[in-house]
Amino acid sequence: MSESVEDLKVVPTEQFPTKVHDEDVGGPEPTEEDWRDLPEVGDEVPFSAYLVILIEFCERFTYYGLSGPFQNYIQHPAPPGYPAQQPGAMGRGQQTATALTTFFQFWCYVTPIIGAIIADQYLGKYKTILLFSIIYFFGLLVLTLTSIPAAIESGASFPGFIVAIIIIGLATGGIKSNVSPLVAEQYKSKRAFVKVLPNGKRVIVTSQATYQRIFNMFYWGINVGSLSAIATTELEMHVGFWPAYLLPTIMFIPCIVIVLLGRERYVQNPPRGSVFVEAGKLFSLSRKVKGGLVACKPSVLVLTHPELAAQVTWDDAFVDELKRALRACTVFCWYPIYWLCYAQMTNNLISQASTMWTGSVPNDIMQNIDPLVLIIFIPLMDRIVYPSLRRIGLPMRPILRITLGFIFAAIAMAYAAGIQSMIYKADFSYPDNPASEKRNISAAYQIPAYAFIALSEIFASITGLEYAYKKAPQSMKSIVMALFLFSNCFASILAFALVSVAVDPKLTWMYTGISIASGIVAILVYIFHHKNDDTDAEDDAIGTSYDTSRNVKQNEAGHKTEKDFA
C-alpha cells in the first residue's frame, strides 16, 4: 500500500478492545481551573499495601542483618576470643572479601529475572513470593550452622558461605522482583479527581502522587529493616558470627507468617501465561511490517494487513504499554554507574573504616548511617518537600529526580576520595604494632559520604522502582522491575573490574574515577531523557479506562497542562 501508518485513520473495533482497569473514583474530574489553582496530593494507601511493606521490612531485616558482617567475616582471621577488637573468621583478605560480596550483589540482581518469569507467566506474584521465602529460609540455616566456632575451626565456613549466598541470592531475587509490584498493585489506579479535605480545602488526588507516596513508604520500610545491621555487627564483635546470623534467621519467620495470613487481603493479579511469547511475536512482527510497533496494533493491521489482524493475540493498549516500557528501560541503562557508587558502601567503605579510629564500635557499623538518614529524610520529602514544590508549580518529575540522584552519588564518591587521601597522610594509631593498619583519623569523617549516598537513593533508587512499575505493561510488572534491578548486575561487573585497584595506595583514584563517571552520567541522563517528564502523566494513562488527554495536553485556548500544575 502507498499509505503510511501515520496517514491511516485508526478505527477502534470491538474485536480488539482496549484493556480496562477497574476504578473507584472518589470525586469529580478536575477542570482546567482546578488544575491551575489546586495542589496535587496522593490518595489513601490501602491496608493490604501496609502488609506487603511489613513483609519487605522482615525480608530486608534479614538481608541486611546477614550481609552487614560479610566483609569482616571473609576478610579478617578469627580472633583469639570475644569481645574482639577486629572480628573475623576466614582471613581471606580485602580483595577476596570485596570480590565475594560483589558476587553476592551480582547474583542477587540476576535472580529477579527468574522470579519475574515465574510470577508473570506461571504462579503470580503472591505464590512466587511464598515459594522463594521457603528457599530463603533454607539458605539462612546453612549460613548460620556453618558460622559456629567448630565450623570455622574446621574450615567448613568458607564452602558453607558459598552455598548459602547462592541459595539466599536466588531467593532474595525471587522475592525482590515481585514484592515492589505487589505493593503498588494494592492501589487501583484511578483518574484524577477533586477531593474536599476535612478542613474544607479542595485538592486534586492523582495516581502519580499516590504511587510516589507508596514507593516512598515502601523504601522507608526497607531502611527501617536494614538497621538490623547495627545489631548483627555488634553481635559479631562481642559474641561471634553465629548469633549475628541467627538473629536474621529468626526474624525471617514472621515474614513467612505474614505472607500466609494475609493471603485473603492482597489484591492478586493472575499471571497472563503467554506474555513473553506474546511480546516475542510482537517484536518479530514489527520487523516484518513497515512502521515498527505502531504498525502492529490490531486497529492498524485491520486496515493494512487484514490477513495478519486475525492472528494477533494482543490489543492496542499492549503495544502502547510495551513502547512505554522500552522507553523506561533505556533510562535503566544508565543505572550501573549509580549502583557502582552505591556498592562502595557495603565493601570498600567498610574496609576504609577498618583503617580509621572507631572507638569501641565495629568498623562495619558505619554503613548504618545510610538507613538512618533515609528514615529521617524520606518522610520529610514525602510530607513536606514534594508537596511544597507541587504547590508552587515546581513538580519533581521522575527524570529530574533520577538526575539529582546521580549528582548526589557523585558527591558521595568525591568526598570518599578526599577522606581516603586524608587517611594516607595520617599517622598510625599504634606505631609499635606493625600489624595494625589503623590511623589517627576518626571514622566519623565518613558520615557525610553515607549521608550523600542516602540522599541519592531518595532521588534515584526510589524513583527507579516507581518508574519501573508505572511504565510496565500490566502483564509484565515483575519482568520490567527485574530489568531495572538487573542494572545492578552490570554495576557488579564494573566492581569486579575495579577489584585490582581496590588496594592501597590506589583507592583515592578509584573513588575519584567513580565520582567523575557518575557526574558525567547525570548530565547525559537529563540531556537524553528530560522530555519523558513532559509526557509522564499521559504515558501513565495508557491502558486505563479513562482519558486524561484533556488534562495532559494543552487545548487550543492555551490553558496550562496537568504537568504544569501537578
Coordinates of C-alpha atoms in Angstrom, one line a residue:
M1 CA 0.0 0.0 0.0
S2 CA 1.1 3.6 -0.7
E3 CA -0.4 5.0 2.5
S4 CA 1.9 5.3 5.6
V5 CA 0.8 4.3 9.0
E6 CA 0.6 7.9 10.1
D7 CA -1.8 8.7 7.3
L8 CA -4.3 6.0 8.2
K9 CA -7.3 6.8 10.3
V10 CA -7.2 4.2 13.1
V11 CA -10.6 2.7 13.7
P12 CA -11.2 1.0 17.1
T13 CA -13.1 -2.2 16.7
E14 CA -15.0 -4.4 19.2
Q15 CA -12.8 -7.2 18.0
F16 CA -9.7 -5.6 19.6
P17 CA -11.0 -3.9 22.8
T18 CA -8.7 -1.7 24.9
K19 CA -7.8 -3.1 28.3
V20 CA -10.0 -1.7 31.0
H21 CA -8.9 -1.3 34.6
D22 CA -11.3 -1.3 37.5
E23 CA -11.6 2.1 39.1
D24 CA -13.5 3.6 42.0
V25 CA -13.3 7.4 41.5
G26 CA -13.7 9.4 44.7
G27 CA -14.9 12.7 43.3
P28 CA -15.5 14.9 40.2
E29 CA -12.9 15.2 37.5
P30 CA -10.8 18.4 37.9
T31 CA -11.5 21.3 35.5
E32 CA -8.8 23.4 33.8
E33 CA -9.3 26.0 36.6
D34 CA -8.8 23.2 39.2
W35 CA -5.5 22.1 37.6
R36 CA -4.3 25.7 37.7
D37 CA -5.3 26.5 41.3
L38 CA -5.4 23.3 43.4
P39 CA -2.5 21.3 44.8
E40 CA -1.9 17.7 43.8
V41 CA -1.9 15.1 46.6
G42 CA -1.8 11.3 46.9
D43 CA -4.8 9.0 47.6
E44 CA -5.3 6.8 50.7
V45 CA -2.9 3.9 50.9
P46 CA -4.8 0.5 51.3
F47 CA -4.3 -1.6 54.4
S48 CA -3.0 -4.5 52.2
A49 CA -0.2 -2.3 51.0
Y50 CA 1.0 -1.9 54.6
L51 CA 1.0 -5.7 54.9
V52 CA 3.3 -6.0 51.9
I53 CA 5.5 -3.3 53.3
L54 CA 5.7 -5.3 56.5
I55 CA 6.8 -8.4 54.5
E56 CA 9.5 -6.3 52.9
F57 CA 10.6 -5.0 56.3
C58 CA 11.1 -8.5 57.6
E59 CA 13.0 -9.7 54.5
R60 CA 15.2 -6.6 54.4
F61 CA 15.9 -7.0 58.2
T62 CA 17.1 -10.5 57.3
Y63 CA 19.1 -9.5 54.2
Y64 CA 20.9 -6.5 55.7
G65 CA 21.4 -8.2 59.0
L66 CA 23.2 -11.1 57.5
S67 CA 25.1 -9.2 54.8
G68 CA 26.3 -6.5 57.2
P69 CA 29.1 -8.7 58.7
F70 CA 30.1 -10.3 55.4
Q71 CA 33.1 -8.2 54.7
N72 CA 34.7 -8.8 58.2
Y73 CA 33.6 -12.5 58.1
I74 CA 35.6 -13.1 54.9
Q75 CA 38.4 -10.5 55.2
H76 CA 39.8 -11.0 58.7
P77 CA 41.0 -14.1 60.6
A78 CA 39.2 -15.4 63.6
P79 CA 40.3 -13.6 66.8
P80 CA 41.6 -15.5 69.8
G81 CA 38.4 -14.6 71.7
Y82 CA 35.4 -12.3 72.1
P83 CA 34.8 -9.4 72.6
A84 CA 37.2 -8.8 69.6
Q85 CA 38.9 -5.6 68.6
Q86 CA 38.6 -6.8 65.0
P87 CA 36.1 -9.6 64.4
G88 CA 36.7 -12.1 61.6
A89 CA 36.5 -15.8 60.6
M90 CA 38.1 -16.8 57.3
G91 CA 41.1 -14.4 57.0
R92 CA 41.0 -14.3 53.2
G93 CA 41.9 -10.6 52.8
Q94 CA 40.2 -7.4 51.4
Q95 CA 40.3 -8.4 47.7
T96 CA 38.7 -11.8 48.3
A97 CA 36.1 -10.2 50.6
T98 CA 35.3 -7.5 48.1
A99 CA 35.1 -10.0 45.3
L100 CA 32.7 -12.3 47.1
T101 CA 30.4 -9.5 48.4
T102 CA 30.4 -8.1 44.9
F103 CA 29.5 -11.6 43.5
F104 CA 26.7 -11.8 46.1
Q105 CA 25.3 -8.5 44.9
F106 CA 25.6 -9.5 41.3
W107 CA 23.8 -12.8 42.0
C108 CA 21.0 -11.1 43.9
Y109 CA 20.2 -8.9 40.9
V110 CA 20.4 -11.7 38.3
T111 CA 17.9 -13.9 40.0
P112 CA 15.0 -11.3 40.0
I113 CA 14.6 -12.2 36.3
I114 CA 14.0 -15.8 37.3
G115 CA 11.4 -14.8 39.9
A116 CA 9.7 -12.4 37.4
I117 CA 9.3 -15.0 34.7
I118 CA 7.8 -17.5 37.2
A119 CA 5.4 -14.8 38.6
D120 CA 4.3 -13.2 35.3
Q121 CA 4.0 -16.4 33.4
Y122 CA 3.1 -19.2 35.8
L123 CA 2.4 -18.6 39.5
G124 CA 1.6 -15.0 40.0
K125 CA 3.4 -12.7 42.5
Y126 CA 1.9 -14.0 45.7
K127 CA 2.7 -17.7 45.2
T128 CA 6.1 -16.8 43.8
I129 CA 7.0 -14.8 47.0
L130 CA 5.8 -17.7 49.2
L131 CA 7.9 -20.2 47.2
F132 CA 11.1 -18.2 47.4
S133 CA 10.5 -17.4 51.1
I134 CA 10.9 -21.1 51.8
I135 CA 14.0 -21.4 49.8
Y136 CA 15.4 -18.3 51.5
F137 CA 14.9 -19.9 55.0
F138 CA 16.9 -23.0 53.9
G139 CA 19.8 -20.8 52.9
L140 CA 19.7 -19.0 56.2
L141 CA 20.0 -22.3 58.1
V142 CA 23.1 -23.2 56.0
L143 CA 24.8 -19.8 56.7
T144 CA 24.0 -20.0 60.5
L145 CA 25.1 -23.6 61.0
T146 CA 28.4 -23.1 59.2
S147 CA 29.3 -20.0 61.2
I148 CA 29.5 -21.7 64.6
P149 CA 33.0 -21.8 66.1
A150 CA 33.5 -25.5 65.3
A151 CA 32.7 -25.0 61.7
I152 CA 35.1 -22.0 61.4
E153 CA 37.9 -24.0 63.0
S154 CA 37.3 -27.0 60.7
G155 CA 37.3 -24.8 57.6
A156 CA 33.7 -25.5 56.8
S157 CA 32.7 -21.9 57.0
F158 CA 34.0 -21.0 53.5
P159 CA 32.2 -23.7 51.5
G160 CA 29.2 -23.2 53.7
F161 CA 29.2 -19.5 53.0
I162 CA 29.4 -20.1 49.2
V163 CA 26.5 -22.5 49.2
A164 CA 24.5 -20.1 51.5
I165 CA 24.9 -17.0 49.4
I166 CA 23.9 -18.9 46.2
I167 CA 20.7 -20.1 47.9
I168 CA 19.9 -16.8 49.6
G169 CA 20.8 -14.8 46.4
L170 CA 18.3 -16.9 44.4
A171 CA 15.6 -16.5 47.0
T172 CA 16.0 -12.8 47.6
G173 CA 15.9 -12.2 43.9
G174 CA 12.7 -14.1 43.5
I175 CA 11.1 -12.0 46.2
K176 CA 12.7 -8.7 45.1
S177 CA 11.2 -8.6 41.6
N178 CA 7.7 -9.3 42.9
V179 CA 7.2 -7.6 46.2
S180 CA 7.5 -4.0 44.9
P181 CA 5.0 -4.6 42.1
L182 CA 2.7 -6.3 44.6
V183 CA 2.7 -3.4 47.0
A184 CA 1.8 -1.0 44.1
E185 CA -0.9 -3.3 42.8
Q186 CA -2.8 -2.9 46.1
Y187 CA -3.8 0.5 44.9
K188 CA -6.2 0.6 42.0
S189 CA -5.1 3.3 39.6
K190 CA -7.7 6.0 39.1
R191 CA -8.2 9.0 37.0
A192 CA -7.5 12.3 38.8
F193 CA -10.4 13.7 40.9
V194 CA -11.1 16.6 43.2
K195 CA -11.4 15.9 46.9
V196 CA -12.6 18.1 49.8
L197 CA -10.5 17.6 52.9
P198 CA -12.0 17.8 56.4
N199 CA -10.7 21.3 56.8
G200 CA -12.7 22.4 53.7
K201 CA -9.6 22.6 51.5
R202 CA -10.0 21.3 47.9
V203 CA -7.2 19.2 46.4
I204 CA -6.6 17.1 43.3
V205 CA -5.9 13.4 44.0
T206 CA -3.7 11.8 41.3
S207 CA -2.3 8.3 40.9
Q208 CA 1.1 9.8 40.1
A209 CA 1.3 11.3 43.6
T210 CA -0.1 8.2 45.2
Y211 CA 2.4 5.8 43.6
Q212 CA 5.2 8.2 44.6
R213 CA 3.9 8.0 48.2
I214 CA 3.6 4.2 48.2
F215 CA 7.1 3.7 47.0
N216 CA 8.4 6.3 49.5
M217 CA 6.7 4.3 52.3
F218 CA 8.0 1.0 50.8
Y219 CA 11.6 2.3 50.7
W220 CA 11.2 3.7 54.2
G221 CA 10.2 0.2 55.4
I222 CA 13.3 -1.3 53.6
N223 CA 15.6 1.1 55.5
V224 CA 14.0 0.5 58.9
G225 CA 14.6 -3.2 58.3
S226 CA 18.2 -2.5 57.2
L227 CA 19.0 -1.2 60.7
S228 CA 19.3 -4.8 61.7
A229 CA 23.0 -4.5 60.7
I230 CA 23.5 -2.4 63.8
A231 CA 22.6 -5.4 66.0
T232 CA 24.4 -8.0 63.9
T233 CA 27.6 -6.1 63.7
E234 CA 27.6 -5.6 67.5
L235 CA 26.9 -9.3 67.9
E236 CA 29.8 -10.3 65.6
M237 CA 32.1 -8.1 67.6
H238 CA 31.1 -9.0 71.2
V239 CA 29.8 -12.6 70.8
G240 CA 30.6 -14.1 67.4
F241 CA 29.2 -14.6 63.9
W242 CA 26.8 -17.4 64.6
P243 CA 24.4 -15.2 66.8
A244 CA 24.8 -12.4 64.2
Y245 CA 23.4 -14.8 61.6
L246 CA 20.9 -16.5 64.0
L247 CA 19.1 -13.2 64.6
P248 CA 18.1 -12.5 61.0
T249 CA 17.2 -16.2 60.5
I250 CA 14.7 -16.0 63.4
M251 CA 13.4 -12.7 62.1
F252 CA 12.6 -14.2 58.7
I253 CA 9.9 -16.5 60.3
P254 CA 7.4 -13.6 60.8
C255 CA 7.9 -12.8 57.1
I256 CA 6.6 -16.2 56.1
V257 CA 3.7 -15.9 58.6
I258 CA 2.6 -12.5 57.3
V259 CA 2.7 -13.8 53.7
L260 CA 0.4 -16.8 54.7
L261 CA -2.0 -14.9 57.0
G262 CA -2.6 -12.0 54.6
R263 CA -3.3 -14.1 51.5
E264 CA -7.1 -13.2 51.6
R265 CA -6.4 -9.5 51.8
Y266 CA -3.9 -9.0 48.9
V267 CA -5.0 -7.8 45.5
Q268 CA -3.6 -10.5 43.3
N269 CA -3.5 -10.2 39.5
P270 CA -3.3 -13.6 37.9
P271 CA -0.4 -14.5 35.6
R272 CA -1.0 -13.8 32.0
G273 CA 0.6 -17.0 30.8
S274 CA 1.9 -16.4 27.4
V275 CA 3.1 -12.8 27.9
F276 CA 6.7 -13.5 26.9
V277 CA 5.6 -15.4 23.8
E278 CA 3.2 -12.6 23.0
A279 CA 5.9 -9.9 23.3
G280 CA 8.2 -12.0 21.2
K281 CA 5.6 -12.4 18.5
L282 CA 5.0 -8.6 18.6
F283 CA 8.7 -7.8 18.2
S284 CA 9.0 -10.4 15.4
L285 CA 6.1 -8.9 13.5
S286 CA 7.4 -5.4 13.9
R287 CA 10.5 -6.4 11.9
K288 CA 8.3 -7.7 9.1
V289 CA 5.7 -4.9 8.9
K290 CA 6.7 -1.4 7.8
G291 CA 6.1 1.1 10.6
G292 CA 7.5 -0.7 13.7
L293 CA 5.4 -1.4 16.7
V294 CA 2.8 1.2 15.9
A295 CA 2.0 -0.7 12.7
C296 CA 1.5 -3.9 14.7
K297 CA -1.6 -2.5 16.5
P298 CA -4.7 -4.6 15.7
S299 CA -6.6 -1.5 14.7
V300 CA -3.9 -0.6 12.2
L301 CA -3.4 -4.2 10.9
V302 CA -7.2 -4.3 10.1
L303 CA -6.5 -1.6 7.5
T304 CA -3.0 -2.6 6.3
H305 CA -2.8 -6.3 6.7
P306 CA -6.2 -7.9 7.3
E307 CA -4.8 -11.4 7.0
L308 CA -2.4 -10.7 10.0
A309 CA -5.0 -8.9 12.1
A310 CA -7.0 -12.1 12.7
Q311 CA -3.9 -13.8 14.0
V312 CA -2.6 -11.4 16.7
T313 CA -3.3 -12.1 20.4
W314 CA -2.7 -8.6 21.8
D315 CA -4.6 -5.3 21.8
D316 CA -3.7 -1.7 21.0
A317 CA -3.1 -0.9 24.7
F318 CA -0.5 -3.7 25.0
V319 CA 1.5 -2.2 22.1
D320 CA 1.4 1.3 23.7
E321 CA 2.4 -0.2 27.1
L322 CA 5.3 -2.1 25.6
K323 CA 6.6 1.0 23.8
R324 CA 6.3 2.9 27.1
A325 CA 8.3 0.1 28.9
L326 CA 11.0 0.2 26.3
R327 CA 11.5 3.9 26.8
A328 CA 11.8 3.3 30.6
C329 CA 14.3 0.5 30.0
T330 CA 16.6 2.9 28.1
V331 CA 16.7 5.1 31.3
F332 CA 17.7 2.0 33.3
C333 CA 20.8 1.5 31.0
W334 CA 22.5 4.4 32.9
Y335 CA 21.9 2.9 36.3
P336 CA 25.0 0.6 36.5
I337 CA 27.2 3.7 37.3
Y338 CA 24.8 4.7 40.0
W339 CA 24.8 1.2 41.6
L340 CA 28.6 1.2 41.4
C341 CA 28.6 4.2 43.7
Y342 CA 26.1 2.6 46.0
A343 CA 28.0 -0.6 46.2
Q344 CA 31.1 1.1 47.8
M345 CA 29.0 1.4 50.9
T346 CA 28.9 -2.3 51.5
N347 CA 32.5 -3.2 50.9
N348 CA 35.3 -0.7 50.3
L349 CA 33.9 2.0 52.7
I350 CA 33.7 -0.7 55.4
S351 CA 37.3 -1.6 54.7
Q352 CA 38.2 2.1 54.8
A353 CA 36.6 2.4 58.2
S354 CA 38.7 -0.5 59.5
T355 CA 41.8 1.7 58.9
M356 CA 40.3 4.6 60.9
W357 CA 39.7 5.1 64.6
T358 CA 36.3 3.7 65.6
G359 CA 36.4 3.7 69.4
S360 CA 34.5 0.8 70.9
V361 CA 32.2 0.1 67.9
P362 CA 32.9 -2.2 65.0
N363 CA 34.0 -0.7 61.7
D364 CA 31.1 -2.1 59.7
I365 CA 28.5 -0.3 61.9
M366 CA 29.2 2.9 59.9
Q367 CA 27.1 1.7 56.9
N368 CA 24.0 2.2 59.1
I369 CA 24.3 5.9 58.8
D370 CA 22.7 5.5 55.4
P371 CA 19.4 4.0 56.5
L372 CA 19.2 6.4 59.5
V373 CA 19.4 9.3 57.1
L374 CA 16.8 7.7 54.9
I375 CA 14.4 7.1 57.8
I376 CA 14.6 10.8 58.6
F377 CA 14.5 12.3 55.2
I378 CA 12.0 10.1 53.3
P379 CA 9.0 11.3 55.4
L380 CA 10.3 14.9 55.1
M381 CA 10.5 14.6 51.3
D382 CA 7.1 12.9 51.1
R383 CA 5.1 15.1 53.5
I384 CA 6.8 18.5 53.2
V385 CA 9.3 18.9 50.3
Y386 CA 7.5 17.3 47.4
P387 CA 4.0 18.7 48.3
S388 CA 5.5 22.2 48.8
L389 CA 7.2 22.1 45.3
R390 CA 3.9 20.9 43.7
R391 CA 2.1 23.8 45.4
I392 CA 4.3 26.4 43.9
G393 CA 4.2 24.8 40.4
L394 CA 7.7 23.1 40.6
P395 CA 7.0 19.4 40.5
M396 CA 9.9 16.9 40.5
R397 CA 9.1 14.5 37.7
P398 CA 11.0 11.2 37.5
I399 CA 13.9 12.1 35.2
L400 CA 14.7 15.2 37.2
R401 CA 14.8 13.2 40.4
I402 CA 16.9 10.5 38.8
T403 CA 19.4 13.1 37.6
L404 CA 19.7 14.6 41.1
G405 CA 20.3 11.0 42.4
F406 CA 23.3 10.6 40.2
I407 CA 24.7 14.0 41.3
F408 CA 24.4 13.2 45.0
A409 CA 26.1 9.8 44.3
A410 CA 29.0 11.7 42.5
I411 CA 29.4 14.0 45.5
A412 CA 29.5 11.0 47.9
M413 CA 32.3 9.4 45.9
A414 CA 34.2 12.6 45.6
Y415 CA 34.0 13.0 49.4
A416 CA 35.2 9.4 50.0
A417 CA 38.2 10.1 47.8
G418 CA 39.0 13.1 50.0
I419 CA 38.8 11.0 53.1
Q420 CA 41.0 8.3 51.6
S421 CA 43.6 10.9 50.8
M422 CA 43.4 12.1 54.5
I423 CA 43.9 8.6 55.7
Y424 CA 47.1 8.1 53.6
K425 CA 48.5 11.3 55.2
A426 CA 47.6 10.5 58.8
D427 CA 49.9 8.8 61.3
F428 CA 49.4 5.3 62.5
S429 CA 47.4 4.9 65.8
Y430 CA 49.6 2.1 67.0
P431 CA 53.2 2.7 65.7
D432 CA 54.5 -0.1 68.0
N433 CA 52.2 -2.6 66.3
P434 CA 53.2 -3.1 62.7
A435 CA 50.3 -5.4 62.1
S436 CA 47.8 -2.6 62.9
E437 CA 46.5 -0.5 59.9
K438 CA 44.5 2.0 62.0
R439 CA 45.3 5.7 61.5
N440 CA 44.8 8.7 63.8
I441 CA 41.6 9.8 62.0
S442 CA 38.1 9.3 63.2
A443 CA 35.6 7.2 61.2
A444 CA 33.1 10.0 61.9
Y445 CA 34.6 11.7 58.8
Q446 CA 32.7 9.0 56.8
I447 CA 29.3 10.2 57.9
P448 CA 28.8 12.8 55.1
A449 CA 29.7 10.1 52.5
Y450 CA 26.9 7.8 53.7
A451 CA 24.5 10.8 54.0
F452 CA 25.1 11.8 50.4
I453 CA 24.5 8.2 49.3
A454 CA 21.3 8.2 51.2
L455 CA 20.1 11.3 49.6
S456 CA 21.0 9.9 46.2
E457 CA 18.7 6.9 47.0
I458 CA 15.7 9.1 47.6
F459 CA 16.0 10.5 44.1
A460 CA 17.5 7.7 42.1
S461 CA 16.6 4.4 43.7
I462 CA 13.1 5.1 44.9
T463 CA 12.2 6.8 41.6
G464 CA 13.6 3.9 39.7
L465 CA 11.2 1.5 41.5
E466 CA 8.3 3.8 40.8
Y467 CA 9.3 4.3 37.2
A468 CA 9.7 0.6 36.6
Y469 CA 6.2 -0.2 37.9
K470 CA 4.3 2.7 36.3
K471 CA 5.8 2.3 32.8
A472 CA 5.5 -1.5 32.6
P473 CA 2.6 -3.3 30.9
Q474 CA 0.1 -4.6 33.4
S475 CA 1.0 -8.2 32.5
M476 CA 4.8 -7.6 32.7
K477 CA 5.2 -5.6 36.0
S478 CA 7.6 -8.1 37.6
I479 CA 9.8 -8.6 34.5
V480 CA 10.3 -4.8 34.0
M481 CA 11.0 -4.4 37.7
A482 CA 13.5 -7.3 37.3
L483 CA 15.2 -5.5 34.3
F484 CA 15.5 -2.4 36.5
L485 CA 17.1 -4.5 39.2
F486 CA 19.3 -6.2 36.6
S487 CA 21.2 -3.0 36.0
N488 CA 22.8 -3.7 39.4
C489 CA 24.5 -6.8 37.8
F490 CA 26.4 -4.6 35.4
A491 CA 27.5 -2.5 38.3
S492 CA 28.8 -5.7 39.9
I493 CA 30.7 -6.5 36.7
L494 CA 32.3 -3.0 36.8
A495 CA 33.1 -3.6 40.5
F496 CA 34.8 -6.8 39.6
A497 CA 36.9 -4.9 37.1
L498 CA 37.9 -2.5 39.9
V499 CA 39.0 -5.2 42.4
S500 CA 42.6 -4.9 41.2
V501 CA 42.6 -1.2 42.2
A502 CA 40.7 -1.7 45.4
V503 CA 44.0 -1.7 47.3
D504 CA 46.4 0.8 48.8
P505 CA 47.6 3.2 47.5
K506 CA 45.1 3.3 44.6
L507 CA 41.9 3.8 46.5
T508 CA 41.8 7.6 46.2
W509 CA 41.9 7.4 42.4
M510 CA 39.3 4.7 42.3
Y511 CA 36.8 6.8 44.3
T512 CA 37.7 9.8 42.1
G513 CA 37.1 7.9 38.9
I514 CA 33.7 6.6 40.1
S515 CA 32.7 10.1 41.1
I516 CA 33.6 11.6 37.7
A517 CA 31.7 8.8 35.9
S518 CA 28.5 9.4 38.0
G519 CA 28.7 13.2 37.4
I520 CA 29.0 12.7 33.6
V521 CA 26.1 10.2 33.5
A522 CA 23.9 12.7 35.5
I523 CA 24.3 15.2 32.7
L524 CA 23.7 12.6 30.0
V525 CA 20.5 11.3 31.7
Y526 CA 19.0 14.7 31.7
I527 CA 20.1 15.6 28.1
F528 CA 18.7 12.4 26.6
H529 CA 15.6 11.7 28.7
H530 CA 14.3 15.0 30.2
K531 CA 11.5 15.1 27.6
N532 CA 10.0 12.0 29.2
D533 CA 8.9 14.2 32.1
D534 CA 6.7 16.2 29.7
T535 CA 4.6 13.2 28.9
D536 CA 4.8 11.4 32.3
A537 CA 1.1 11.6 33.2
E538 CA 0.0 10.9 29.7
D539 CA 2.1 7.8 29.5
D540 CA 0.8 6.6 32.8
A541 CA -2.8 6.8 31.5
I542 CA -2.0 4.3 28.7
G543 CA -4.1 1.1 29.1
T544 CA -6.5 2.7 31.6
S545 CA -10.2 3.2 31.1
Y546 CA -10.2 6.9 31.5
D547 CA -9.0 9.6 29.0
T548 CA -6.6 12.1 30.5
S549 CA -5.9 13.9 27.3
R550 CA -7.8 17.0 28.4
N551 CA -5.6 17.2 31.5
V552 CA -2.2 16.3 29.9
K553 CA -2.4 18.2 26.6
Q554 CA -2.8 21.9 26.0
N555 CA -6.1 22.9 24.4
E556 CA -6.5 25.4 21.7
A557 CA -7.1 28.2 24.2
G558 CA -3.6 27.8 25.5
H559 CA -4.5 26.6 29.0
K560 CA -1.7 25.1 31.1
T561 CA -1.4 21.4 31.2
E562 CA -1.6 18.9 34.1
K563 CA 2.2 18.6 34.1
D564 CA 2.5 22.4 34.6
F565 CA 0.5 22.2 37.8
A566 CA 0.9 18.7 39.2

